[in-house]
């Protein structure tokens, strides 16, 4: 699919007012989520083509009636993309500040469901105020760190993401997955250690020990529309029209700025290439 977005920043002190405004616009209190984001970098080119080893891919929960677990069809689509270039992939896991942070129990991310995320290098702006890039997600996957290791992907970094998201629905239509989304997001770093980790941590620290990625603790504001059928030009055009219309509505609340596409480059450079 294609994700089209306009982005801005918002002061920490404005989050409650912003949530109240969006709650009125969307008739919703918003969805408050926390995610553990673990990034893995693919081997620099030249490297093996795609994802040749999917032996350990599993589905969580498992298929009903003891049916064999087969890789989601999107794995093949992702593998095709990775034959062209090596990328940093993201493993996203839902977490709870009350239950998962500061726990004394070790966590094996191979045993819990995660979502594999891939973002392509954004398209050129071409005079448009929004960022447009291809995105692929494979939810409900087990053994993701194992699959990364099987395919020579190396641990890169880990962040915690906190998000308030709101969905704006068209009252004239039946709600669909193409609804327009507004999200407020901020990121946290794990405490630094004296030893460089070779993989993700097995225990998350207490929530109070996390450090904001942005020292000012500003929130990242994103308004997004989606073209779910990326091979249909009319779907991409519809998503572009939608985000331009909504940007006009939200311009009075936020100052949207174009994002340098190079700042969103998830490609892994070959050894001879400098970013």
XYZ file of N, CA and C in Angstrom:
825
model
N 0.838 -1.190 0.000
C 0.000 0.000 0.000
C 0.877 1.245 0.000
N 0.257 2.386 -0.306
C 0.909 3.676 -0.194
C 0.367 4.402 1.037
N 1.290 4.975 1.812
C 0.920 5.838 2.927
C 1.280 7.265 2.557
N 0.309 8.167 2.616
C 0.516 9.579 2.340
C 0.368 10.326 3.658
N 1.321 11.190 3.983
C 1.285 11.845 5.288
C 1.773 13.278 5.211
N 1.195 14.098 6.085
C 1.694 15.447 6.356
C 2.101 15.476 7.820
N 3.202 16.172 8.115
C 3.782 16.048 9.447
C 4.100 17.405 10.059
N 4.017 17.436 11.383
C 4.313 18.645 12.144
C 4.785 18.225 13.523
N 5.221 19.185 14.331
C 5.572 18.923 15.721
C 4.661 19.740 16.618
N 4.507 19.263 17.844
C 3.618 19.915 18.801
C 4.273 19.900 20.178
N 4.163 21.007 20.907
C 4.743 21.078 22.246
C 4.077 20.086 23.189
N 4.860 19.595 24.141
C 4.360 18.636 25.129
C 3.133 19.179 25.867
N 3.147 20.477 26.188
C 2.065 21.066 26.967
C 0.739 21.118 26.216
N 0.765 20.916 24.880
C -0.456 21.051 24.075
C -1.169 19.734 23.827
N -0.640 18.623 24.322
C -1.213 17.325 23.970
C -2.646 17.171 24.466
N -2.967 17.629 25.670
C -4.325 17.455 26.199
C -5.339 18.260 25.384
N -4.986 19.498 25.031
C -5.890 20.301 24.210
C -6.055 19.689 22.821
N -4.969 19.191 22.258
C -5.046 18.577 20.932
C -5.932 17.339 20.958
N -5.808 16.528 21.994
C -6.660 15.341 22.110
C -8.125 15.736 22.242
N -8.393 16.798 22.988
C -9.776 17.240 23.150
C -10.359 17.706 21.819
N -9.566 18.435 21.042
C -10.030 18.909 19.734
C -10.303 17.733 18.804
N -9.355 16.802 18.745
C -9.537 15.647 17.862
C -10.685 14.765 18.335
N -10.873 14.673 19.647
C -11.992 13.895 20.165
C -13.319 14.441 19.687
N -13.426 15.792 19.623
C -14.654 16.385 19.122
C -14.835 16.202 17.638
N -13.748 16.321 16.886
C -13.836 16.171 15.436
C -14.168 14.735 15.050
N -13.570 13.781 15.747
C -13.699 12.361 15.365
C -14.714 11.609 16.210
N -15.333 12.284 17.174
C -16.289 11.624 18.061
C -15.655 10.384 18.683
N -14.463 10.563 19.225
C -13.730 9.437 19.793
C -12.744 9.956 20.829
N -12.466 9.144 21.847
C -11.457 9.496 22.837
C -10.056 9.184 22.350
N -9.953 8.528 21.207
C -8.665 8.175 20.662
C -8.147 6.869 21.237
N -7.235 6.260 20.516
C -6.634 5.000 20.924
C -5.218 5.274 21.412
N -4.958 4.916 22.677
C -3.653 5.156 23.293
C -2.865 3.854 23.270
N -1.765 3.808 22.536
C -0.996 2.575 22.388
C 0.480 2.813 22.682
N 1.129 1.730 23.084
C 2.571 1.722 23.295
C 3.136 0.554 22.502
N 4.224 0.806 21.793
C 4.836 -0.247 20.992
C 6.340 -0.298 21.241
N 6.823 -1.502 21.243
C 8.262 -1.751 21.311
C 8.738 -1.948 19.880
N 9.612 -1.091 19.411
C 10.094 -1.133 18.035
C 11.537 -1.618 18.022
N 11.759 -2.753 17.378
C 13.096 -3.335 17.293
C 13.511 -3.325 15.827
N 14.624 -2.671 15.532
C 15.055 -2.490 14.146
C 16.207 -3.435 13.810
N 16.097 -4.030 12.623
C 17.136 -4.922 12.121
C 17.582 -4.430 10.745
N 18.893 -4.382 10.545
C 19.457 -3.933 9.273
C 19.874 -5.126 8.441
N 19.459 -5.113 7.187
C 19.823 -6.186 6.282
C 21.282 -6.108 5.884
N 21.833 -7.208 5.382
C 23.239 -7.204 4.954
C 23.426 -6.270 3.768
N 24.511 -5.500 3.751
C 24.731 -4.592 2.617
C 24.963 -5.367 1.333
N 24.569 -4.749 0.230
C 24.782 -5.387 -1.069
C 26.282 -5.467 -1.387
N 26.750 -6.474 -2.119
C 25.920 -7.580 -2.626
C 25.577 -8.566 -1.509
N 24.341 -9.034 -1.505
C 23.888 -9.952 -0.475
C 22.941 -10.961 -1.102
N 22.536 -11.934 -0.292
C 21.616 -12.940 -0.816
C 20.318 -12.265 -1.243
N 19.651 -12.823 -2.200
C 18.479 -12.201 -2.772
C 17.247 -12.395 -1.880
N 16.642 -11.287 -1.516
C 15.387 -11.340 -0.774
C 15.535 -11.962 0.601
N 14.528 -12.735 0.985
C 14.510 -13.459 2.258
C 14.466 -14.949 1.933
N 15.597 -15.562 1.712
C 15.601 -16.951 1.244
C 15.195 -17.961 2.304
N 15.297 -17.588 3.587
C 15.053 -18.568 4.649
C 13.857 -18.149 5.495
N 12.703 -18.765 5.248
C 11.486 -18.485 6.014
C 11.023 -19.725 6.780
N 11.969 -20.593 7.065
C 11.644 -21.866 7.710
C 10.966 -21.673 9.065
N 11.374 -20.655 9.810
C 10.874 -20.489 11.173
C 9.702 -19.513 11.288
N 9.182 -19.043 10.168
C 8.028 -18.142 10.222
C 6.824 -18.884 10.799
N 6.181 -18.278 11.800
C 4.979 -18.859 12.396
C 3.915 -17.786 12.540
N 2.703 -18.251 12.767
C 1.562 -17.358 12.967
C 1.093 -17.470 14.412
N 0.825 -16.324 15.057
C 0.306 -16.293 16.422
C -0.970 -15.456 16.448
N -2.107 -16.027 16.894
C -2.291 -17.419 17.297
C -2.198 -18.361 16.104
N -1.939 -19.646 16.355
C -1.777 -20.594 15.244
C -3.075 -20.788 14.483
N -3.011 -21.269 13.248
C -4.219 -21.521 12.465
C -5.135 -22.512 13.189
N -6.464 -22.412 12.990
C -7.406 -23.326 13.648
C -7.328 -24.740 13.079
N -7.874 -25.659 13.846
C -8.019 -27.055 13.406
C -6.687 -27.716 13.068
N -5.637 -27.294 13.787
C -4.319 -27.910 13.612
C -3.791 -27.841 12.184
N -4.238 -26.830 11.451
C -3.725 -26.646 10.102
C -2.276 -26.176 10.159
N -1.460 -26.569 9.179
C -0.059 -26.137 9.194
C 0.057 -24.619 9.030
N 1.018 -24.033 9.739
C 1.249 -22.597 9.652
C 2.136 -22.306 8.453
N 1.611 -21.554 7.499
C 2.372 -21.198 6.298
C 2.664 -19.703 6.315
N 3.786 -19.299 5.747
C 4.095 -17.865 5.710
C 2.991 -17.057 5.036
N 2.693 -15.914 5.599
C 1.725 -14.990 5.013
C 2.175 -14.636 3.593
N 1.227 -14.508 2.644
C 1.623 -14.180 1.258
C 2.465 -12.912 1.148
N 2.303 -11.999 2.106
C 3.065 -10.752 2.040
C 4.565 -10.982 2.208
N 4.960 -12.112 2.785
C 6.388 -12.399 2.896
C 7.040 -12.476 1.518
N 6.339 -13.078 0.560
C 6.886 -13.171 -0.797
C 7.017 -11.792 -1.437
N 6.006 -10.937 -1.195
C 6.066 -9.578 -1.737
C 7.238 -8.812 -1.130
N 7.437 -8.981 0.172
C 8.560 -8.310 0.822
C 9.884 -8.846 0.300
N 9.977 -10.148 0.142
C 11.210 -10.751 -0.357
C 11.567 -10.206 -1.739
N 10.551 -10.001 -2.573
C 10.785 -9.432 -3.902
C 11.389 -8.029 -3.790
N 10.871 -7.228 -2.846
C 11.402 -5.878 -2.669
C 12.852 -5.911 -2.216
N 13.179 -6.873 -1.367
C 14.527 -6.933 -0.811
C 15.544 -7.506 -1.780
N 15.106 -7.934 -2.965
C 16.067 -8.330 -3.994
C 16.661 -7.109 -4.681
N 15.989 -5.965 -4.547
C 16.435 -4.743 -5.217
C 17.398 -3.938 -4.351
N 17.178 -3.968 -3.053
C 18.022 -3.213 -2.138
C 17.883 -3.801 -0.748
N 18.870 -3.555 0.096
C 18.808 -3.993 1.482
C 18.226 -2.868 2.328
N 17.364 -3.234 3.279
C 16.645 -2.241 4.072
C 16.767 -2.533 5.567
N 16.453 -1.512 6.357
C 16.227 -1.699 7.784
C 14.755 -2.042 7.965
N 14.479 -3.167 8.612
C 13.119 -3.603 8.885
C 12.809 -3.355 10.356
N 11.528 -3.164 10.650
C 11.092 -2.888 12.019
C 10.186 -4.014 12.506
N 10.457 -4.503 13.704
C 9.578 -5.454 14.377
C 8.833 -4.683 15.456
N 7.505 -4.644 15.372
C 6.693 -3.854 16.296
C 5.880 -4.776 17.194
N 5.957 -4.521 18.513
C 5.246 -5.328 19.504
C 4.441 -4.414 20.421
N 3.178 -4.758 20.649
C 2.366 -4.015 21.597
C 2.837 -4.297 23.015
N 2.985 -3.238 23.809
C 3.418 -3.386 25.197
C 2.558 -2.501 26.091
N 2.632 -2.771 27.389
C 1.879 -2.015 28.388
C 2.842 -1.467 29.429
N 2.793 -0.152 29.723
C 3.682 0.401 30.758
C 3.484 -0.261 32.110
N 2.243 -0.682 32.412
C 1.957 -1.281 33.713
C 2.485 -2.708 33.824
N 2.466 -3.458 32.731
C 2.787 -4.882 32.799
C 4.182 -5.228 32.278
N 4.656 -4.498 31.282
C 5.867 -4.922 30.580
C 7.126 -4.171 30.976
N 6.991 -3.017 31.621
C 8.166 -2.236 31.976
C 8.521 -2.455 33.440
N 9.790 -2.728 33.684
C 10.233 -2.994 35.046
C 9.946 -4.396 35.524
N 9.484 -5.255 34.644
C 9.198 -6.638 35.020
C 10.498 -7.412 35.206
N 10.500 -8.347 36.138
C 11.676 -9.175 36.384
C 11.697 -10.429 35.517
N 10.640 -10.615 34.723
C 10.565 -11.801 33.869
C 11.209 -11.515 32.516
N 12.020 -12.453 32.055
C 12.614 -12.333 30.724
C 11.538 -12.500 29.659
N 11.709 -11.795 28.552
C 10.775 -11.876 27.431
C 11.511 -12.361 26.193
N 11.007 -13.415 25.605
C 11.534 -13.924 24.341
C 10.596 -13.460 23.236
N 11.049 -12.513 22.429
C 10.188 -11.952 21.393
C 9.843 -12.960 20.307
N 10.513 -14.094 20.279
C 10.129 -15.134 19.323
C 8.794 -15.777 19.691
N 8.392 -15.644 20.940
C 7.198 -16.349 21.424
C 5.966 -15.461 21.493
N 6.099 -14.171 21.161
C 4.951 -13.260 21.217
C 4.686 -12.711 19.816
N 3.418 -12.381 19.516
C 3.104 -11.894 18.167
C 3.664 -10.505 17.914
N 4.238 -10.346 16.752
C 4.755 -9.044 16.349
C 4.327 -8.718 14.936
N 4.518 -7.459 14.552
C 4.210 -7.001 13.193
C 5.501 -6.600 12.502
N 5.756 -7.214 11.366
C 6.919 -6.840 10.568
C 6.549 -5.648 9.693
N 7.362 -4.586 9.737
C 7.084 -3.369 8.977
C 8.242 -3.057 8.034
N 7.880 -2.701 6.808
C 8.858 -2.257 5.825
C 8.365 -0.957 5.211
N 9.258 0.034 5.147
C 8.957 1.315 4.512
C 9.944 1.543 3.384
N 9.434 1.901 2.217
C 10.286 2.174 1.070
C 10.804 3.608 1.142
N 11.796 3.906 0.311
C 12.288 5.269 0.176
C 11.165 6.131 -0.389
N 10.822 7.250 0.261
C 9.682 8.052 -0.196
C 9.831 8.528 -1.631
N 8.698 8.690 -2.313
C 8.689 9.250 -3.657
C 9.090 10.719 -3.607
N 9.611 11.261 -4.711
C 9.903 12.704 -4.752
C 8.635 13.512 -4.490
N 8.793 14.670 -3.847
C 7.633 15.489 -3.472
C 6.877 16.018 -4.686
N 7.589 16.399 -5.726
C 6.968 16.924 -6.949
C 6.004 18.078 -6.655
N 6.418 18.953 -5.732
C 5.605 20.124 -5.421
C 4.456 19.876 -4.474
N 4.249 18.632 -4.046
C 3.165 18.313 -3.130
C 3.624 18.493 -1.685
N 2.715 18.869 -0.771
C 3.108 19.091 0.631
C 3.158 17.824 1.457
N 2.807 16.676 0.882
C 2.766 15.444 1.663
C 3.883 14.494 1.255
N 4.220 13.602 2.181
C 5.184 12.536 1.922
C 4.430 11.297 1.473
N 4.901 10.674 0.412
C 4.249 9.479 -0.123
C 5.282 8.357 -0.209
N 4.963 7.225 0.429
C 5.888 6.094 0.389
C 5.129 4.783 0.512
N 5.721 3.762 -0.022
C 5.128 2.432 0.058
C 5.412 1.837 1.427
N 4.451 1.065 1.911
C 4.538 0.480 3.241
C 3.966 -0.927 3.189
N 4.579 -1.844 3.925
C 4.088 -3.212 4.002
C 4.137 -3.664 5.450
N 3.051 -4.249 5.930
C 2.981 -4.770 7.294
C 2.498 -6.216 7.262
N 3.121 -7.057 8.097
C 2.695 -8.446 8.250
C 2.432 -8.669 9.735
N 1.174 -8.641 10.178
C 0.870 -8.744 11.605
C 0.790 -10.195 12.075
N 0.789 -10.354 13.404
C 0.565 -11.664 14.012
C 1.639 -12.684 13.727
N 2.890 -12.245 13.664
C 3.983 -13.149 13.308
C 4.823 -13.523 14.536
N 5.150 -14.810 14.653
C 6.064 -15.280 15.681
C 7.446 -15.527 15.108
N 8.415 -15.679 15.996
C 9.792 -15.996 15.602
C 10.436 -14.914 14.734
N 9.997 -13.679 14.865
C 10.553 -12.643 13.989
C 12.056 -12.422 14.202
N 12.541 -12.314 15.451
C 14.004 -12.174 15.602
C 14.764 -13.371 15.027
N 14.188 -14.560 15.143
C 14.839 -15.747 14.598
C 14.899 -15.672 13.077
N 13.810 -15.225 12.463
C 13.785 -15.095 11.005
C 14.800 -14.044 10.552
N 14.934 -12.957 11.310
C 15.940 -11.947 10.971
C 17.346 -12.559 10.995
N 17.626 -13.325 12.048
C 18.948 -13.951 12.139
C 19.165 -14.967 11.022
N 18.119 -15.725 10.688
C 18.225 -16.714 9.613
C 18.628 -16.075 8.295
N 18.229 -14.817 8.108
C 18.485 -14.128 6.842
C 19.597 -13.089 6.946
N 20.433 -13.237 8.007
C 21.629 -12.411 8.189
C 21.312 -10.938 8.444
N 20.140 -10.661 9.011
C 19.821 -9.307 9.461
C 20.379 -9.115 10.863
N 20.952 -7.946 11.137
C 21.587 -7.678 12.417
C 20.811 -6.630 13.204
N 20.755 -6.837 14.518
C 20.090 -5.879 15.397
C 20.702 -4.502 15.225
N 19.837 -3.472 15.112
C 20.310 -2.116 14.901
C 20.043 -1.236 16.125
N 18.795 -1.138 16.539
C 18.449 -0.307 17.693
C 17.051 -0.669 18.165
N 16.668 -0.069 19.281
C 15.350 -0.345 19.847
C 14.785 0.947 20.432
N 13.510 1.208 20.168
C 12.816 2.381 20.680
C 11.464 1.977 21.232
N 10.911 2.841 22.070
C 9.550 2.689 22.559
C 8.714 3.817 21.957
N 7.577 3.464 21.406
C 6.697 4.435 20.739
C 5.396 4.575 21.512
N 5.037 5.799 21.836
C 3.744 6.096 22.458
C 2.903 6.883 21.461
N 1.665 6.467 21.232
C 0.835 7.094 20.212
C -0.591 7.290 20.701
N -1.142 8.458 20.402
C -2.582 8.706 20.460
C -3.069 8.799 19.017
N -3.972 7.914 18.611
C -4.435 7.926 17.230
C -5.950 8.099 17.176
N -6.377 8.826 16.161
C -7.793 9.108 15.943
C -8.132 8.793 14.491
N -9.301 8.239 14.270
C -9.753 7.912 12.922
C -10.952 8.789 12.587
N -10.851 9.474 11.481
C -11.947 10.325 11.032
C -12.722 9.588 9.958
N -13.961 9.272 10.246
C -14.784 8.496 9.323
C -15.737 9.408 8.564
N -16.084 8.985 7.371
C -17.099 9.662 6.570
C -18.458 9.121 6.995
N -19.293 9.972 7.590
C -20.581 9.516 8.101
C -21.504 9.029 6.998
N -21.225 9.400 5.751
C -22.091 8.999 4.648
C -21.749 7.607 4.134
N -20.619 7.087 4.553
C -20.180 5.803 4.037
C -19.980 4.810 5.173
N -20.019 3.535 4.830
C -19.708 2.500 5.804
C -18.223 2.586 6.119
N -17.827 2.642 7.416
C -16.409 2.745 7.750
C -15.606 1.613 7.126
N -14.460 1.949 6.567
C -13.587 0.957 5.930
C -12.168 1.175 6.423
N -11.283 0.301 5.974
C -9.890 0.432 6.358
C -9.231 1.637 5.684
N -9.946 2.326 4.819
C -9.392 3.495 4.171
C -9.658 4.785 4.911
N -10.186 4.696 6.148
C -10.474 5.892 6.914
C -9.220 6.728 7.138
N -9.417 8.034 7.294
C -8.339 8.986 7.492
C -7.878 8.939 8.949
N -6.554 8.990 9.165
C -5.993 8.831 10.512
C -5.195 10.060 10.920
N -5.339 10.447 12.188
C -4.528 11.503 12.793
C -3.833 10.895 13.994
N -2.519 11.116 14.115
C -1.769 10.479 15.193
C -0.801 11.469 15.832
N -0.707 11.384 17.162
C 0.300 12.103 17.931
C 1.271 11.053 18.476
N 2.551 11.201 18.190
C 3.515 10.161 18.539
C 4.768 10.768 19.159
N 5.303 10.053 20.145
C 6.622 10.407 20.668
C 7.393 9.115 20.940
N 8.733 9.247 20.996
C 9.598 8.082 21.100
C 10.511 8.201 22.314
N 10.862 7.023 22.853
C 11.741 6.958 24.012
C 12.893 6.005 23.735
N 14.048 6.324 24.330
C 15.223 5.462 24.237
C 15.349 4.639 25.505
N 15.911 3.448 25.358
C 16.233 2.639 26.519
C 17.498 3.192 27.175
N 17.664 2.974 28.465
C 18.887 3.470 29.129
C 20.132 2.893 28.480
N 21.177 3.708 28.398
C 22.425 3.256 27.811
C 23.151 2.320 28.772
N 23.847 1.360 28.207
C 24.626 0.412 28.996
C 26.085 0.470 28.567
N 26.952 -0.087 29.405
C 28.386 -0.097 29.088
C 28.718 -1.118 28.007
N 27.831 -2.086 27.835
C 28.066 -3.142 26.859
C 27.176 -2.907 25.650
N 27.765 -2.902 24.474
C 26.991 -2.739 23.244
C 26.158 -3.991 23.012
N 24.821 -3.879 22.970
C 24.001 -5.081 22.816
C 24.102 -5.656 21.414
N 24.068 -6.977 21.335
C 24.100 -7.639 20.040
C 22.700 -8.030 19.594
N 21.725 -7.861 20.466
C 20.338 -8.170 20.151
C 19.446 -7.365 21.082
N 18.136 -7.522 20.946
C 17.231 -6.757 21.788
C 17.344 -7.207 23.247
N 16.985 -6.295 24.169
C 17.058 -6.614 25.588
C 15.996 -7.655 25.940
N 16.249 -8.420 26.998
C 15.291 -9.445 27.417
C 14.335 -8.910 28.470
N 14.694 -7.785 29.099
C 13.822 -7.162 30.091
C 13.749 -5.668 29.822
N 12.545 -5.130 29.764
C 12.386 -3.696 29.579
C 12.576 -2.992 30.916
N 13.243 -1.851 30.922
C 13.437 -1.119 32.182
C 12.121 -0.510 32.663
N 12.145 0.044 33.848
C 10.967 0.747 34.352
C 10.650 1.924 33.436
N 9.365 2.236 33.313
C 8.943 3.332 32.427
C 9.654 4.629 32.786
N 9.866 4.873 34.075
C 10.501 6.118 34.529
C 11.963 6.213 34.116
N 12.563 5.086 33.725
C 13.972 5.091 33.326
C 14.169 5.379 31.845
N 13.081 5.455 31.088
C 13.209 5.752 29.661
C 13.551 7.225 29.455
N 14.290 7.497 28.391
C 14.660 8.870 28.058
C 13.997 9.268 26.748
N 13.357 10.451 26.685
C 12.723 10.867 25.428
C 13.759 11.032 24.322
N 13.421 10.577 23.134
C 14.325 10.732 21.997
C 14.544 12.210 21.685
N 13.474 13.004 21.830
C 13.552 14.453 21.684
C 13.667 15.054 23.082
N 14.776 15.685 23.415
C 14.934 16.235 24.769
C 13.820 17.196 25.167
N 13.215 17.883 24.178
C 12.121 18.798 24.481
C 10.803 18.074 24.696
N 10.766 16.771 24.423
C 9.581 15.930 24.601
C 8.405 16.401 23.748
N 8.715 16.977 22.586
C 7.661 17.346 21.659
C 7.011 16.095 21.066
N 5.782 16.260 20.585
C 5.057 15.176 19.927
C 5.151 15.360 18.422
N 5.213 14.243 17.710
C 5.198 14.234 16.252
C 3.748 14.085 15.814
N 3.279 15.017 14.994
C 1.897 15.023 14.518
C 1.872 14.532 13.078
N 1.024 13.544 12.797
C 0.902 13.022 11.434
C -0.561 12.894 11.064
N -0.912 13.387 9.879
C -2.224 13.086 9.307
C -1.954 12.197 8.103
N -2.733 11.128 7.972
C -2.404 10.099 6.987
C -3.629 9.655 6.208
N -3.413 9.411 4.932
C -4.400 8.728 4.106
C -3.685 7.563 3.431
N -4.460 6.604 2.949
C -3.863 5.363 2.454
C -4.452 4.970 1.106
N -3.572 4.480 0.247
C -3.992 3.859 -1.011
C -3.699 2.376 -0.874
N -4.722 1.612 -0.555
C -4.510 0.200 -0.233
C -4.179 -0.617 -1.473
N -4.720 -0.213 -2.611
C -4.401 -0.893 -3.871
C -3.392 -0.032 -4.618
N -2.114 -0.240 -4.309
C -1.079 0.662 -4.817
C -0.889 0.592 -6.318
N -1.343 -0.486 -6.947
C -1.184 -0.619 -8.393
C -2.330 0.031 -9.159
N -3.286 0.615 -8.439
C -4.403 1.304 -9.080
C -4.196 2.810 -8.955
N -3.840 3.487 -10.037
C -3.570 4.933 -9.970
C -4.732 5.723 -9.397
N -5.970 5.280 -9.646
C -7.115 6.037 -9.138
C -7.175 5.997 -7.615
N -6.680 4.893 -7.002
C -6.665 4.800 -5.544
C -5.642 5.769 -4.956
N -4.476 5.864 -5.591
C -3.445 6.786 -5.128
C -3.930 8.227 -5.295
N -4.590 8.508 -6.416
C -5.115 9.854 -6.652
C -6.175 10.211 -5.624
N -7.035 9.251 -5.278
C -8.070 9.487 -4.277
C -7.457 9.787 -2.919
N -6.413 9.026 -2.545
C -5.745 9.259 -1.263
C -5.077 10.629 -1.236
N -4.498 11.052 -2.383
C -3.862 12.361 -2.458
C -4.895 13.473 -2.306
N -6.037 13.330 -2.949
C -7.089 14.331 -2.832
C -7.586 14.428 -1.396
N -7.686 13.261 -0.737
C -8.180 13.238 0.633
C -7.234 13.953 1.592
N -5.940 13.676 1.468
C -5.026 14.290 2.424
C -4.882 15.787 2.172
N -4.980 16.228 0.923
C -4.933 17.658 0.638
C -6.151 18.372 1.224
N -7.307 17.727 1.126
C -8.522 18.312 1.706
C -8.419 18.386 3.223
N -7.951 17.299 3.830
C -7.847 17.282 5.287
C -6.752 18.211 5.787
N -5.673 18.349 5.030
C -4.622 19.278 5.438
C -5.177 20.691 5.553
N -6.046 21.064 4.625
C -6.668 22.383 4.692
C -7.454 22.545 5.987
N -8.136 21.476 6.410
C -8.913 21.539 7.646
C -8.042 21.657 8.889
N -6.865 21.019 8.850
C -6.011 20.986 10.039
C -4.926 22.048 10.042
N -4.811 22.817 8.957
C -3.798 23.866 8.900
C -3.987 24.912 9.996
N -5.199 25.082 10.478
C -5.438 26.081 11.529
C -4.948 25.605 12.887
N -4.682 24.304 13.020
C -4.219 23.758 14.293
C -2.720 23.472 14.307
N -2.161 23.044 13.173
C -0.772 22.618 13.129
C -0.056 23.243 11.932
N 1.247 23.434 12.082
C 2.064 23.955 11.005
C 2.810 22.795 10.356
N 2.271 22.311 9.264
C 2.870 21.168 8.584
C 4.057 21.615 7.738
N 5.125 20.819 7.816
C 6.339 21.107 7.065
C 6.728 19.876 6.247
N 7.148 20.069 4.995
C 7.628 18.919 4.211
C 8.822 18.263 4.893
N 8.886 16.952 4.812
C 9.989 16.189 5.397
C 10.981 15.839 4.300
N 12.252 16.060 4.569
C 13.290 15.679 3.606
C 13.234 14.163 3.442
N 13.015 13.711 2.226
C 12.868 12.276 1.997
C 14.110 11.488 2.410
N 15.279 12.139 2.390
C 16.495 11.455 2.804
C 16.470 11.123 4.296
N 15.710 11.888 5.080
C 15.601 11.597 6.511
C 14.760 10.346 6.769
N 14.009 9.896 5.768
C 13.162 8.714 5.909
C 13.688 7.546 5.077
N 14.960 7.610 4.722
C 15.566 6.562 3.900
C 15.904 5.365 4.779
N 15.245 4.236 4.551
C 15.496 3.026 5.333
C 16.402 2.045 4.599
N 16.976 2.450 3.487
C 17.868 1.560 2.751
C 19.214 1.445 3.453
N 19.807 0.271 3.359
C 21.135 0.043 3.923
C 22.164 0.315 2.838
N 23.047 1.277 3.054
C 24.025 1.599 1.998
C 25.064 0.508 1.863
N 25.534 0.259 0.650
C 26.652 -0.680 0.463
C 27.910 -0.094 1.098
N 28.926 -0.894 1.317
C 30.132 -0.423 2.011
C 30.765 0.801 1.389
N 30.664 0.956 0.076
C 31.333 2.071 -0.598
C 30.484 3.316 -0.662
N 29.215 3.211 -0.174
C 28.299 4.354 -0.296
C 28.197 5.075 1.025
N 28.245 6.383 0.980
C 28.047 7.204 2.173
C 26.731 7.915 2.056
N 26.035 8.044 3.196
C 24.710 8.653 3.194
C 24.839 10.168 3.301
